[in-house]
Amino acid sequence: MESLIREKDFNEAGKGSAEVKNVLKRLGIDPAILRRIAVASYEAEINVAAHSLGGAMLSHIYQDRIHMIFMDNGPGIADIEQAMMPGFSTADEMVRELGFGAGLGLPNIQKNVDALHIVSEAGDSTMLEFLIFFNDNGQ
Ligand SMILES: Nc1ncnc2c1ncn2[C@@H]1O[C@H](COP(=O)(O)OP(=O)(O)OP(=O)(O)O)[C@@H](O)[C@H]1O
Ligand SMILES: [Mg+2]
């Protein structure tokens, strides 16, 4: 599955994640695992809308796992380690007024996924991908 994420389009942002959630629900994925996927996916999707020039998300559903990829058109993350710290945010006024910008999205993604990989640098695009397994032991 694939869906576009437009810059600062908070009416649409979240729809790609909702669509994936609906498909997984129909597949009968365990509700606790489904919740983890929904949280990680939503936070990653909102980040692309809030902090980038726009991008896209891709979901690959396998028998035992989901692999989700979020790519955007920059401007990138200068220091990924710093961005991962709870409370760190560069969200602008508009984004904060909408209730985002607590600096908790990336830590929340980290907490909910089985594997996380971020590739980015200042002035470049950001690629965030994660894996979540469908059974409880994370394998
Ligand atoms: N796709 C992205 N492109 C550029 N910068 C990003 C991207 N995703 C995250 N960041 C940077 O990482 C910071 C931390 O992200 P995180 O999701 O943890 O917090 P936030 O989005 O600022 O606030 P919250 O998620 O709590 O609403 C962001 O403020 C931004 O500086
Ligand atoms: Mg965020």
PDB file of N, CA, C and O in Angstrom, residues 23-101:
ATOM      1  N   VAL A  23      -6.970  -2.369   7.031  1.00  0.00           N
ATOM      2  CA  VAL A  23      -6.593  -3.605   6.331  1.00  0.00           C
ATOM      3  C   VAL A  23      -6.125  -4.659   7.335  1.00  0.00           C
ATOM      4  O   VAL A  23      -6.532  -5.824   7.283  1.00  0.00           O
ATOM      5  N   LEU A  24      -5.292  -4.237   8.281  1.00  0.00           N
ATOM      6  CA  LEU A  24      -4.757  -5.183   9.274  1.00  0.00           C
ATOM      7  C   LEU A  24      -5.873  -5.716  10.173  1.00  0.00           C
ATOM      8  O   LEU A  24      -5.855  -6.877  10.576  1.00  0.00           O
ATOM      9  N   LYS A  25      -6.818  -4.857  10.478  1.00  0.00           N
ATOM     10  CA  LYS A  25      -7.954  -5.251  11.303  1.00  0.00           C
ATOM     11  C   LYS A  25      -8.727  -6.374  10.615  1.00  0.00           C
ATOM     12  O   LYS A  25      -9.083  -7.378  11.227  1.00  0.00           O
ATOM     13  N   ARG A  26      -8.970  -6.191   9.318  1.00  0.00           N
ATOM     14  CA  ARG A  26      -9.668  -7.216   8.534  1.00  0.00           C
ATOM     15  C   ARG A  26      -8.880  -8.506   8.474  1.00  0.00           C
ATOM     16  O   ARG A  26      -9.454  -9.586   8.347  1.00  0.00           O
ATOM     17  N   LEU A  27      -7.554  -8.393   8.556  1.00  0.00           N
ATOM     18  CA  LEU A  27      -6.719  -9.601   8.533  1.00  0.00           C
ATOM     19  C   LEU A  27      -6.708 -10.298   9.896  1.00  0.00           C
ATOM     20  O   LEU A  27      -6.137 -11.367  10.043  1.00  0.00           O
ATOM     21  N   GLY A  28      -7.305  -9.636  10.900  1.00  0.00           N
ATOM     22  CA  GLY A  28      -7.416 -10.261  12.210  1.00  0.00           C
ATOM     23  C   GLY A  28      -6.164 -10.161  13.073  1.00  0.00           C
ATOM     24  O   GLY A  28      -5.944 -10.975  13.963  1.00  0.00           O
ATOM     25  N   ILE A  29      -5.346  -9.131  12.811  1.00  0.00           N
ATOM     26  CA  ILE A  29      -4.139  -8.920  13.626  1.00  0.00           C
ATOM     27  C   ILE A  29      -4.527  -8.642  15.080  1.00  0.00           C
ATOM     28  O   ILE A  29      -5.493  -7.922  15.347  1.00  0.00           O
ATOM     29  N   ASP A  30      -3.766  -9.202  15.998  1.00  0.00           N
ATOM     30  CA  ASP A  30      -3.982  -9.009  17.429  1.00  0.00           C
ATOM     31  C   ASP A  30      -4.140  -7.512  17.767  1.00  0.00           C
ATOM     32  O   ASP A  30      -3.338  -6.691  17.338  1.00  0.00           O
ATOM     33  N   PRO A  31      -5.183  -7.152  18.519  1.00  0.00           N
ATOM     34  CA  PRO A  31      -5.470  -5.739  18.797  1.00  0.00           C
ATOM     35  C   PRO A  31      -4.315  -4.979  19.471  1.00  0.00           C
ATOM     36  O   PRO A  31      -4.108  -3.803  19.170  1.00  0.00           O
ATOM     37  N   ALA A  32      -3.587  -5.632  20.341  1.00  0.00           N
ATOM     38  CA  ALA A  32      -2.463  -4.952  21.016  1.00  0.00           C
ATOM     39  C   ALA A  32      -1.360  -4.627  20.010  1.00  0.00           C
ATOM     40  O   ALA A  32      -0.755  -3.547  20.054  1.00  0.00           O
ATOM     41  N   ILE A  33      -1.110  -5.535  19.092  1.00  0.00           N
ATOM     42  CA  ILE A  33      -0.097  -5.318  18.045  1.00  0.00           C
ATOM     43  C   ILE A  33      -0.602  -4.260  17.067  1.00  0.00           C
ATOM     44  O   ILE A  33       0.142  -3.375  16.649  1.00  0.00           O
ATOM     45  N   LEU A  34      -1.873  -4.333  16.763  1.00  0.00           N
ATOM     46  CA  LEU A  34      -2.493  -3.366  15.858  1.00  0.00           C
ATOM     47  C   LEU A  34      -2.352  -1.947  16.422  1.00  0.00           C
ATOM     48  O   LEU A  34      -2.056  -0.996  15.687  1.00  0.00           O
ATOM     49  N   ARG A  35      -2.531  -1.821  17.718  1.00  0.00           N
ATOM     50  CA  ARG A  35      -2.390  -0.522  18.366  1.00  0.00           C
ATOM     51  C   ARG A  35      -0.957   0.003  18.226  1.00  0.00           C
ATOM     52  O   ARG A  35      -0.740   1.189  17.952  1.00  0.00           O
ATOM     53  N   ARG A  36       0.022  -0.859  18.408  1.00  0.00           N
ATOM     54  CA  ARG A  36       1.432  -0.445  18.267  1.00  0.00           C
ATOM     55  C   ARG A  36       1.710   0.025  16.841  1.00  0.00           C
ATOM     56  O   ARG A  36       2.392   1.025  16.618  1.00  0.00           O
ATOM     57  N   ILE A  37       1.192  -0.701  15.866  1.00  0.00           N
ATOM     58  CA  ILE A  37       1.392  -0.329  14.457  1.00  0.00           C
ATOM     59  C   ILE A  37       0.724   1.021  14.181  1.00  0.00           C
ATOM     60  O   ILE A  37       1.312   1.904  13.553  1.00  0.00           O
ATOM     61  N   ALA A  38      -0.503   1.183  14.694  1.00  0.00           N
ATOM     62  CA  ALA A  38      -1.253   2.422  14.446  1.00  0.00           C
ATOM     63  C   ALA A  38      -0.531   3.629  15.041  1.00  0.00           C
ATOM     64  O   ALA A  38      -0.435   4.685  14.399  1.00  0.00           O
ATOM     65  N   VAL A  39      -0.008   3.478  16.244  1.00  0.00           N
ATOM     66  CA  VAL A  39       0.698   4.589  16.911  1.00  0.00           C
ATOM     67  C   VAL A  39       1.963   4.955  16.147  1.00  0.00           C
ATOM     68  O   VAL A  39       2.197   6.126  15.809  1.00  0.00           O
ATOM     69  N   ALA A  40       2.783   3.962  15.835  1.00  0.00           N
ATOM     70  CA  ALA A  40       4.065   4.232  15.153  1.00  0.00           C
ATOM     71  C   ALA A  40       3.818   4.840  13.769  1.00  0.00           C
ATOM     72  O   ALA A  40       4.480   5.810  13.373  1.00  0.00           O
ATOM     73  N   SER A  41       2.845   4.293  13.065  1.00  0.00           N
ATOM     74  CA  SER A  41       2.544   4.747  11.718  1.00  0.00           C
ATOM     75  C   SER A  41       2.015   6.186  11.736  1.00  0.00           C
ATOM     76  O   SER A  41       2.442   7.032  10.934  1.00  0.00           O
ATOM     77  N   TYR A  42       1.098   6.460  12.653  1.00  0.00           N
ATOM     78  CA  TYR A  42       0.523   7.797  12.755  1.00  0.00           C
ATOM     79  C   TYR A  42       1.609   8.831  13.075  1.00  0.00           C
ATOM     80  O   TYR A  42       1.677   9.897  12.445  1.00  0.00           O
ATOM     81  N   GLU A  43       2.449   8.533  14.056  1.00  0.00           N
ATOM     82  CA  GLU A  43       3.504   9.492  14.438  1.00  0.00           C
ATOM     83  C   GLU A  43       4.457   9.756  13.277  1.00  0.00           C
ATOM     84  O   GLU A  43       4.868  10.902  13.054  1.00  0.00           O
ATOM     85  N   ALA A  44       4.792   8.711  12.538  1.00  0.00           N
ATOM     86  CA  ALA A  44       5.724   8.880  11.414  1.00  0.00           C
ATOM     87  C   ALA A  44       5.064   9.679  10.287  1.00  0.00           C
ATOM     88  O   ALA A  44       5.702  10.537   9.665  1.00  0.00           O
ATOM     89  N   GLU A  45       3.789   9.401  10.057  1.00  0.00           N
ATOM     90  CA  GLU A  45       3.060  10.114   9.002  1.00  0.00           C
ATOM     91  C   GLU A  45       2.918  11.595   9.353  1.00  0.00           C
ATOM     92  O   GLU A  45       3.157  12.478   8.511  1.00  0.00           O
ATOM     93  N   ILE A  46       2.547  11.879  10.589  1.00  0.00           N
ATOM     94  CA  ILE A  46       2.408  13.279  11.028  1.00  0.00           C
ATOM     95  C   ILE A  46       3.753  14.005  10.946  1.00  0.00           C
ATOM     96  O   ILE A  46       3.815  15.178  10.576  1.00  0.00           O
ATOM     97  N   ASN A  47       4.829  13.308  11.272  1.00  0.00           N
ATOM     98  CA  ASN A  47       6.144  13.948  11.201  1.00  0.00           C
ATOM     99  C   ASN A  47       6.473  14.400   9.784  1.00  0.00           C
ATOM    100  O   ASN A  47       7.045  15.478   9.599  1.00  0.00           O
ATOM    101  N   VAL A  48       6.122  13.585   8.807  1.00  0.00           N
ATOM    102  CA  VAL A  48       6.388  13.977   7.416  1.00  0.00           C
ATOM    103  C   VAL A  48       5.569  15.229   7.072  1.00  0.00           C
ATOM    104  O   VAL A  48       6.089  16.183   6.494  1.00  0.00           O
ATOM    105  N   ALA A  49       4.297  15.257   7.487  1.00  0.00           N
ATOM    106  CA  ALA A  49       3.451  16.427   7.216  1.00  0.00           C
ATOM    107  C   ALA A  49       3.942  17.659   7.977  1.00  0.00           C
ATOM    108  O   ALA A  49       3.960  18.763   7.443  1.00  0.00           O
ATOM    109  N   ALA A  50       4.346  17.466   9.221  1.00  0.00           N
ATOM    110  CA  ALA A  50       4.678  18.598  10.094  1.00  0.00           C
ATOM    111  C   ALA A  50       6.071  19.168   9.833  1.00  0.00           C
ATOM    112  O   ALA A  50       6.279  20.375   9.957  1.00  0.00           O
ATOM    113  N   HIS A  51       7.021  18.307   9.506  1.00  0.00           N
ATOM    114  CA  HIS A  51       8.423  18.747   9.493  1.00  0.00           C
ATOM    115  C   HIS A  51       9.098  18.696   8.131  1.00  0.00           C
ATOM    116  O   HIS A  51      10.243  19.113   8.003  1.00  0.00           O
ATOM    117  N   SER A  52       8.412  18.153   7.132  1.00  0.00           N
ATOM    118  CA  SER A  52       9.087  18.047   5.833  1.00  0.00           C
ATOM    119  C   SER A  52       8.291  18.763   4.733  1.00  0.00           C
ATOM    120  O   SER A  52       7.180  19.245   4.963  1.00  0.00           O
ATOM    121  N   LEU A  53       8.854  18.751   3.561  1.00  0.00           N
ATOM    122  CA  LEU A  53       8.214  19.361   2.389  1.00  0.00           C
ATOM    123  C   LEU A  53       7.182  18.437   1.777  1.00  0.00           C
ATOM    124  O   LEU A  53       6.568  18.766   0.757  1.00  0.00           O
ATOM    125  N   GLY A  54       6.991  17.277   2.401  1.00  0.00           N
ATOM    126  CA  GLY A  54       6.033  16.296   1.893  1.00  0.00           C
ATOM    127  C   GLY A  54       6.748  15.030   1.468  1.00  0.00           C
ATOM    128  O   GLY A  54       7.971  15.027   1.291  1.00  0.00           O
ATOM    129  N   GLY A  55       5.983  13.969   1.335  1.00  0.00           N
ATOM    130  CA  GLY A  55       6.593  12.694   0.969  1.00  0.00           C
ATOM    131  C   GLY A  55       5.551  11.627   0.774  1.00  0.00           C
ATOM    132  O   GLY A  55       4.441  11.912   0.319  1.00  0.00           O
ATOM    133  N   ALA A  56       5.914  10.427   1.130  1.00  0.00           N
ATOM    134  CA  ALA A  56       5.012   9.300   0.915  1.00  0.00           C
ATOM    135  C   ALA A  56       5.293   8.198   1.922  1.00  0.00           C
ATOM    136  O   ALA A  56       6.369   8.160   2.531  1.00  0.00           O
ATOM    137  N   MET A  57       4.295   7.348   2.116  1.00  0.00           N
ATOM    138  CA  MET A  57       4.491   6.168   2.966  1.00  0.00           C
ATOM    139  C   MET A  57       4.154   4.906   2.193  1.00  0.00           C
ATOM    140  O   MET A  57       3.261   4.910   1.335  1.00  0.00           O
ATOM    141  N   LEU A  58       4.907   3.875   2.484  1.00  0.00           N
ATOM    142  CA  LEU A  58       4.737   2.575   1.831  1.00  0.00           C
ATOM    143  C   LEU A  58       4.576   1.518   2.907  1.00  0.00           C
ATOM    144  O   LEU A  58       5.290   1.556   3.913  1.00  0.00           O
ATOM    145  N   SER A  59       3.650   0.594   2.696  1.00  0.00           N
ATOM    146  CA  SER A  59       3.479  -0.497   3.657  1.00  0.00           C
ATOM    147  C   SER A  59       3.562  -1.821   2.934  1.00  0.00           C
ATOM    148  O   SER A  59       2.880  -2.026   1.929  1.00  0.00           O
ATOM    149  N   HIS A  60       4.377  -2.696   3.460  1.00  0.00           N
ATOM    150  CA  HIS A  60       4.484  -4.058   2.943  1.00  0.00           C
ATOM    151  C   HIS A  60       4.020  -5.008   4.031  1.00  0.00           C
ATOM    152  O   HIS A  60       4.630  -5.066   5.093  1.00  0.00           O
ATOM    153  N   ILE A  61       2.943  -5.719   3.773  1.00  0.00           N
ATOM    154  CA  ILE A  61       2.418  -6.649   4.762  1.00  0.00           C
ATOM    155  C   ILE A  61       2.815  -8.073   4.372  1.00  0.00           C
ATOM    156  O   ILE A  61       2.513  -8.519   3.259  1.00  0.00           O
ATOM    157  N   TYR A  62       3.520  -8.740   5.277  1.00  0.00           N
ATOM    158  CA  TYR A  62       3.913 -10.135   5.078  1.00  0.00           C
ATOM    159  C   TYR A  62       3.111 -11.003   6.046  1.00  0.00           C
ATOM    160  O   TYR A  62       2.333 -10.487   6.856  1.00  0.00           O
ATOM    161  N   GLN A  63       3.335 -12.293   5.986  1.00  0.00           N
ATOM    162  CA  GLN A  63       2.575 -13.191   6.854  1.00  0.00           C
ATOM    163  C   GLN A  63       2.847 -12.922   8.329  1.00  0.00           C
ATOM    164  O   GLN A  63       1.944 -13.004   9.158  1.00  0.00           O
ATOM    165  N   ASP A  64       4.092 -12.587   8.644  1.00  0.00           N
ATOM    166  CA  ASP A  64       4.490 -12.475  10.058  1.00  0.00           C
ATOM    167  C   ASP A  64       4.819 -11.055  10.500  1.00  0.00           C
ATOM    168  O   ASP A  64       5.145 -10.837  11.666  1.00  0.00           O
ATOM    169  N   ARG A  65       4.753 -10.084   9.580  1.00  0.00           N
ATOM    170  CA  ARG A  65       5.209  -8.739   9.966  1.00  0.00           C
ATOM    171  C   ARG A  65       4.708  -7.681   8.992  1.00  0.00           C
ATOM    172  O   ARG A  65       4.290  -7.994   7.881  1.00  0.00           O
ATOM    173  N   ILE A  66       4.816  -6.432   9.465  1.00  0.00           N
ATOM    174  CA  ILE A  66       4.597  -5.302   8.552  1.00  0.00           C
ATOM    175  C   ILE A  66       5.884  -4.487   8.492  1.00  0.00           C
ATOM    176  O   ILE A  66       6.577  -4.311   9.500  1.00  0.00           O
ATOM    177  N   HIS A  67       6.201  -4.043   7.291  1.00  0.00           N
ATOM    178  CA  HIS A  67       7.362  -3.189   7.054  1.00  0.00           C
ATOM    179  C   HIS A  67       6.817  -1.880   6.506  1.00  0.00           C
ATOM    180  O   HIS A  67       6.162  -1.870   5.471  1.00  0.00           O
ATOM    181  N   MET A  68       7.035  -0.786   7.236  1.00  0.00           N
ATOM    182  CA  MET A  68       6.534   0.508   6.787  1.00  0.00           C
ATOM    183  C   MET A  68       7.700   1.453   6.526  1.00  0.00           C
ATOM    184  O   MET A  68       8.666   1.507   7.297  1.00  0.00           O
ATOM    185  N   ILE A  69       7.585   2.213   5.443  1.00  0.00           N
ATOM    186  CA  ILE A  69       8.647   3.132   5.021  1.00  0.00           C
ATOM    187  C   ILE A  69       8.042   4.520   4.794  1.00  0.00           C
ATOM    188  O   ILE A  69       7.011   4.648   4.124  1.00  0.00           O
ATOM    189  N   PHE A  70       8.671   5.525   5.377  1.00  0.00           N
ATOM    190  CA  PHE A  70       8.228   6.918   5.230  1.00  0.00           C
ATOM    191  C   PHE A  70       9.372   7.702   4.609  1.00  0.00           C
ATOM    192  O   PHE A  70      10.470   7.748   5.177  1.00  0.00           O
ATOM    193  N   MET A  71       9.131   8.277   3.449  1.00  0.00           N
ATOM    194  CA  MET A  71      10.178   9.022   2.757  1.00  0.00           C
ATOM    195  C   MET A  71       9.684  10.429   2.502  1.00  0.00           C
ATOM    196  O   MET A  71       8.497  10.623   2.238  1.00  0.00           O
ATOM    197  N   ASP A  72      10.570  11.395   2.573  1.00  0.00           N
ATOM    198  CA  ASP A  72      10.136  12.754   2.259  1.00  0.00           C
ATOM    199  C   ASP A  72      11.169  13.499   1.422  1.00  0.00           C
ATOM    200  O   ASP A  72      12.233  12.962   1.096  1.00  0.00           O
ATOM    201  N   ASN A  73      10.830  14.729   1.109  1.00  0.00           N
ATOM    202  CA  ASN A  73      11.669  15.536   0.217  1.00  0.00           C
ATOM    203  C   ASN A  73      12.526  16.545   0.962  1.00  0.00           C
ATOM    204  O   ASN A  73      12.870  17.589   0.431  1.00  0.00           O
ATOM    205  N   GLY A  74      12.866  16.244   2.199  1.00  0.00           N
ATOM    206  CA  GLY A  74      13.716  17.117   2.989  1.00  0.00           C
ATOM    207  C   GLY A  74      12.898  18.078   3.828  1.00  0.00           C
ATOM    208  O   GLY A  74      11.660  18.028   3.770  1.00  0.00           O
ATOM    209  N   PRO A  75      13.528  18.873   4.673  1.00  0.00           N
ATOM    210  CA  PRO A  75      14.940  19.259   4.677  1.00  0.00           C
ATOM    211  C   PRO A  75      15.855  18.368   5.519  1.00  0.00           C
ATOM    212  O   PRO A  75      17.031  18.704   5.696  1.00  0.00           O
ATOM    213  N   GLY A  76      15.370  17.248   6.016  1.00  0.00           N
ATOM    214  CA  GLY A  76      16.249  16.343   6.747  1.00  0.00           C
ATOM    215  C   GLY A  76      16.395  16.665   8.222  1.00  0.00           C
ATOM    216  O   GLY A  76      15.893  17.680   8.713  1.00  0.00           O
ATOM    217  N   ILE A  77      17.065  15.761   8.920  1.00  0.00           N
ATOM    218  CA  ILE A  77      17.298  15.891  10.370  1.00  0.00           C
ATOM    219  C   ILE A  77      18.814  16.010  10.577  1.00  0.00           C
ATOM    220  O   ILE A  77      19.569  15.137  10.154  1.00  0.00           O
ATOM    221  N   ALA A  78      19.229  17.112  11.214  1.00  0.00           N
ATOM    222  CA  ALA A  78      20.665  17.365  11.379  1.00  0.00           C
ATOM    223  C   ALA A  78      21.294  16.364  12.336  1.00  0.00           C
ATOM    224  O   ALA A  78      22.397  15.868  12.104  1.00  0.00           O
ATOM    225  N   ASP A  79      20.597  16.059  13.431  1.00  0.00           N
ATOM    226  CA  ASP A  79      21.155  15.192  14.472  1.00  0.00           C
ATOM    227  C   ASP A  79      20.066  14.209  14.907  1.00  0.00           C
ATOM    228  O   ASP A  79      19.180  14.559  15.693  1.00  0.00           O
ATOM    229  N   ILE A  80      20.131  13.002  14.400  1.00  0.00           N
ATOM    230  CA  ILE A  80      19.071  12.018  14.643  1.00  0.00           C
ATOM    231  C   ILE A  80      18.998  11.635  16.127  1.00  0.00           C
ATOM    232  O   ILE A  80      17.912  11.494  16.689  1.00  0.00           O
ATOM    233  N   GLU A  81      20.163  11.504  16.755  1.00  0.00           N
ATOM    234  CA  GLU A  81      20.202  11.143  18.182  1.00  0.00           C
ATOM    235  C   GLU A  81      19.458  12.186  19.024  1.00  0.00           C
ATOM    236  O   GLU A  81      18.684  11.854  19.919  1.00  0.00           O
ATOM    237  N   GLN A  82      19.687  13.441  18.713  1.00  0.00           N
ATOM    238  CA  GLN A  82      19.015  14.542  19.416  1.00  0.00           C
ATOM    239  C   GLN A  82      17.505  14.512  19.126  1.00  0.00           C
ATOM    240  O   GLN A  82      16.684  14.688  20.035  1.00  0.00           O
ATOM    241  N   ALA A  83      17.137  14.260  17.877  1.00  0.00           N
ATOM    242  CA  ALA A  83      15.719  14.209  17.490  1.00  0.00           C
ATOM    243  C   ALA A  83      14.980  13.089  18.223  1.00  0.00           C
ATOM    244  O   ALA A  83      13.783  13.201  18.498  1.00  0.00           O
ATOM    245  N   MET A  84      15.688  12.027  18.556  1.00  0.00           N
ATOM    246  CA  MET A  84      15.082  10.882  19.247  1.00  0.00           C
ATOM    247  C   MET A  84      14.840  11.162  20.734  1.00  0.00           C
ATOM    248  O   MET A  84      14.136  10.411  21.394  1.00  0.00           O
ATOM    249  N   MET A  85      15.439  12.219  21.270  1.00  0.00           N
ATOM    250  CA  MET A  85      15.303  12.487  22.708  1.00  0.00           C
ATOM    251  C   MET A  85      13.909  13.026  23.043  1.00  0.00           C
ATOM    252  O   MET A  85      13.417  13.936  22.377  1.00  0.00           O
ATOM    253  N   PRO A  86      13.274  12.459  24.094  1.00  0.00           N
ATOM    254  CA  PRO A  86      11.950  12.944  24.495  1.00  0.00           C
ATOM    255  C   PRO A  86      12.000  14.440  24.788  1.00  0.00           C
ATOM    256  O   PRO A  86      12.884  14.911  25.520  1.00  0.00           O
ATOM    257  N   GLY A  87      11.094  15.188  24.195  1.00  0.00           N
ATOM    258  CA  GLY A  87      11.013  16.623  24.446  1.00  0.00           C
ATOM    259  C   GLY A  87      11.695  17.469  23.401  1.00  0.00           C
ATOM    260  O   GLY A  87      11.456  18.674  23.328  1.00  0.00           O
ATOM    261  N   PHE A  88      12.528  16.860  22.550  1.00  0.00           N
ATOM    262  CA  PHE A  88      13.177  17.667  21.513  1.00  0.00           C
ATOM    263  C   PHE A  88      12.223  17.886  20.350  1.00  0.00           C
ATOM    264  O   PHE A  88      11.681  16.934  19.780  1.00  0.00           O
ATOM    265  N   SER A  89      12.015  19.152  19.989  1.00  0.00           N
ATOM    266  CA  SER A  89      11.136  19.461  18.865  1.00  0.00           C
ATOM    267  C   SER A  89      11.544  20.755  18.190  1.00  0.00           C
ATOM    268  O   SER A  89      11.949  21.705  18.848  1.00  0.00           O
ATOM    269  N   THR A  90      11.429  20.782  16.882  1.00  0.00           N
ATOM    270  CA  THR A  90      11.634  22.026  16.131  1.00  0.00           C
ATOM    271  C   THR A  90      10.312  22.483  15.510  1.00  0.00           C
ATOM    272  O   THR A  90      10.310  23.306  14.601  1.00  0.00           O
ATOM    273  N   ALA A  91       9.200  21.924  16.004  1.00  0.00           N
ATOM    274  CA  ALA A  91       7.885  22.249  15.436  1.00  0.00           C
ATOM    275  C   ALA A  91       7.636  23.761  15.463  1.00  0.00           C
ATOM    276  O   ALA A  91       7.923  24.425  16.457  1.00  0.00           O
ATOM    277  N   ASP A  92       7.105  24.276  14.369  1.00  0.00           N
ATOM    278  CA  ASP A  92       6.830  25.718  14.309  1.00  0.00           C
ATOM    279  C   ASP A  92       5.496  26.044  15.006  1.00  0.00           C
ATOM    280  O   ASP A  92       4.783  25.148  15.467  1.00  0.00           O
ATOM    281  N   GLU A  93       5.189  27.316  15.049  1.00  0.00           N
ATOM    282  CA  GLU A  93       4.001  27.791  15.778  1.00  0.00           C
ATOM    283  C   GLU A  93       2.707  27.143  15.279  1.00  0.00           C
ATOM    284  O   GLU A  93       1.868  26.710  16.074  1.00  0.00           O
ATOM    285  N   MET A  94       2.561  27.043  13.968  1.00  0.00           N
ATOM    286  CA  MET A  94       1.345  26.461  13.388  1.00  0.00           C
ATOM    287  C   MET A  94       1.173  25.016  13.828  1.00  0.00           C
ATOM    288  O   MET A  94       0.076  24.592  14.208  1.00  0.00           O
ATOM    289  N   VAL A  95       2.253  24.277  13.797  1.00  0.00           N
ATOM    290  CA  VAL A  95       2.215  22.856  14.180  1.00  0.00           C
ATOM    291  C   VAL A  95       1.900  22.719  15.675  1.00  0.00           C
ATOM    292  O   VAL A  95       1.100  21.874  16.087  1.00  0.00           O
ATOM    293  N   ARG A  96       2.473  23.597  16.483  1.00  0.00           N
ATOM    294  CA  ARG A  96       2.218  23.552  17.936  1.00  0.00           C
ATOM    295  C   ARG A  96       0.768  23.916  18.258  1.00  0.00           C
ATOM    296  O   ARG A  96       0.167  23.331  19.154  1.00  0.00           O
ATOM    297  N   GLU A  97       0.236  24.865  17.521  1.00  0.00           N
ATOM    298  CA  GLU A  97      -1.153  25.264  17.756  1.00  0.00           C
ATOM    299  C   GLU A  97      -2.130  24.122  17.481  1.00  0.00           C
ATOM    300  O   GLU A  97      -3.211  24.062  18.055  1.00  0.00           O
ATOM    301  N   LEU A  98      -1.721  23.208  16.612  1.00  0.00           N
ATOM    302  CA  LEU A  98      -2.563  22.052  16.306  1.00  0.00           C
ATOM    303  C   LEU A  98      -2.364  20.922  17.326  1.00  0.00           C
ATOM    304  O   LEU A  98      -2.964  19.863  17.212  1.00  0.00           O
ATOM    305  N   GLY A  99      -1.504  21.173  18.308  1.00  0.00           N
ATOM    306  CA  GLY A  99      -1.333  20.187  19.384  1.00  0.00           C
ATOM    307  C   GLY A  99      -0.167  19.243  19.194  1.00  0.00           C
ATOM    308  O   GLY A  99       0.046  18.328  19.980  1.00  0.00           O
ATOM    309  N   PHE A 100       0.627  19.471  18.148  1.00  0.00           N
ATOM    310  CA  PHE A 100       1.824  18.659  17.948  1.00  0.00           C
ATOM    311  C   PHE A 100       3.028  19.432  18.478  1.00  0.00           C
ATOM    312  O   PHE A 100       2.905  20.603  18.813  1.00  0.00           O
ATOM    313  N   GLY A 101       4.161  18.759  18.543  1.00  0.00           N
ATOM    314  CA  GLY A 101       5.384  19.462  18.923  1.00  0.00           C
ATOM    315  C   GLY A 101       5.849  19.220  20.345  1.00  0.00           C
ATOM    316  O   GLY A 101       6.684  19.959  20.865  1.00  0.00           O
TER     317      GLY A 101
END
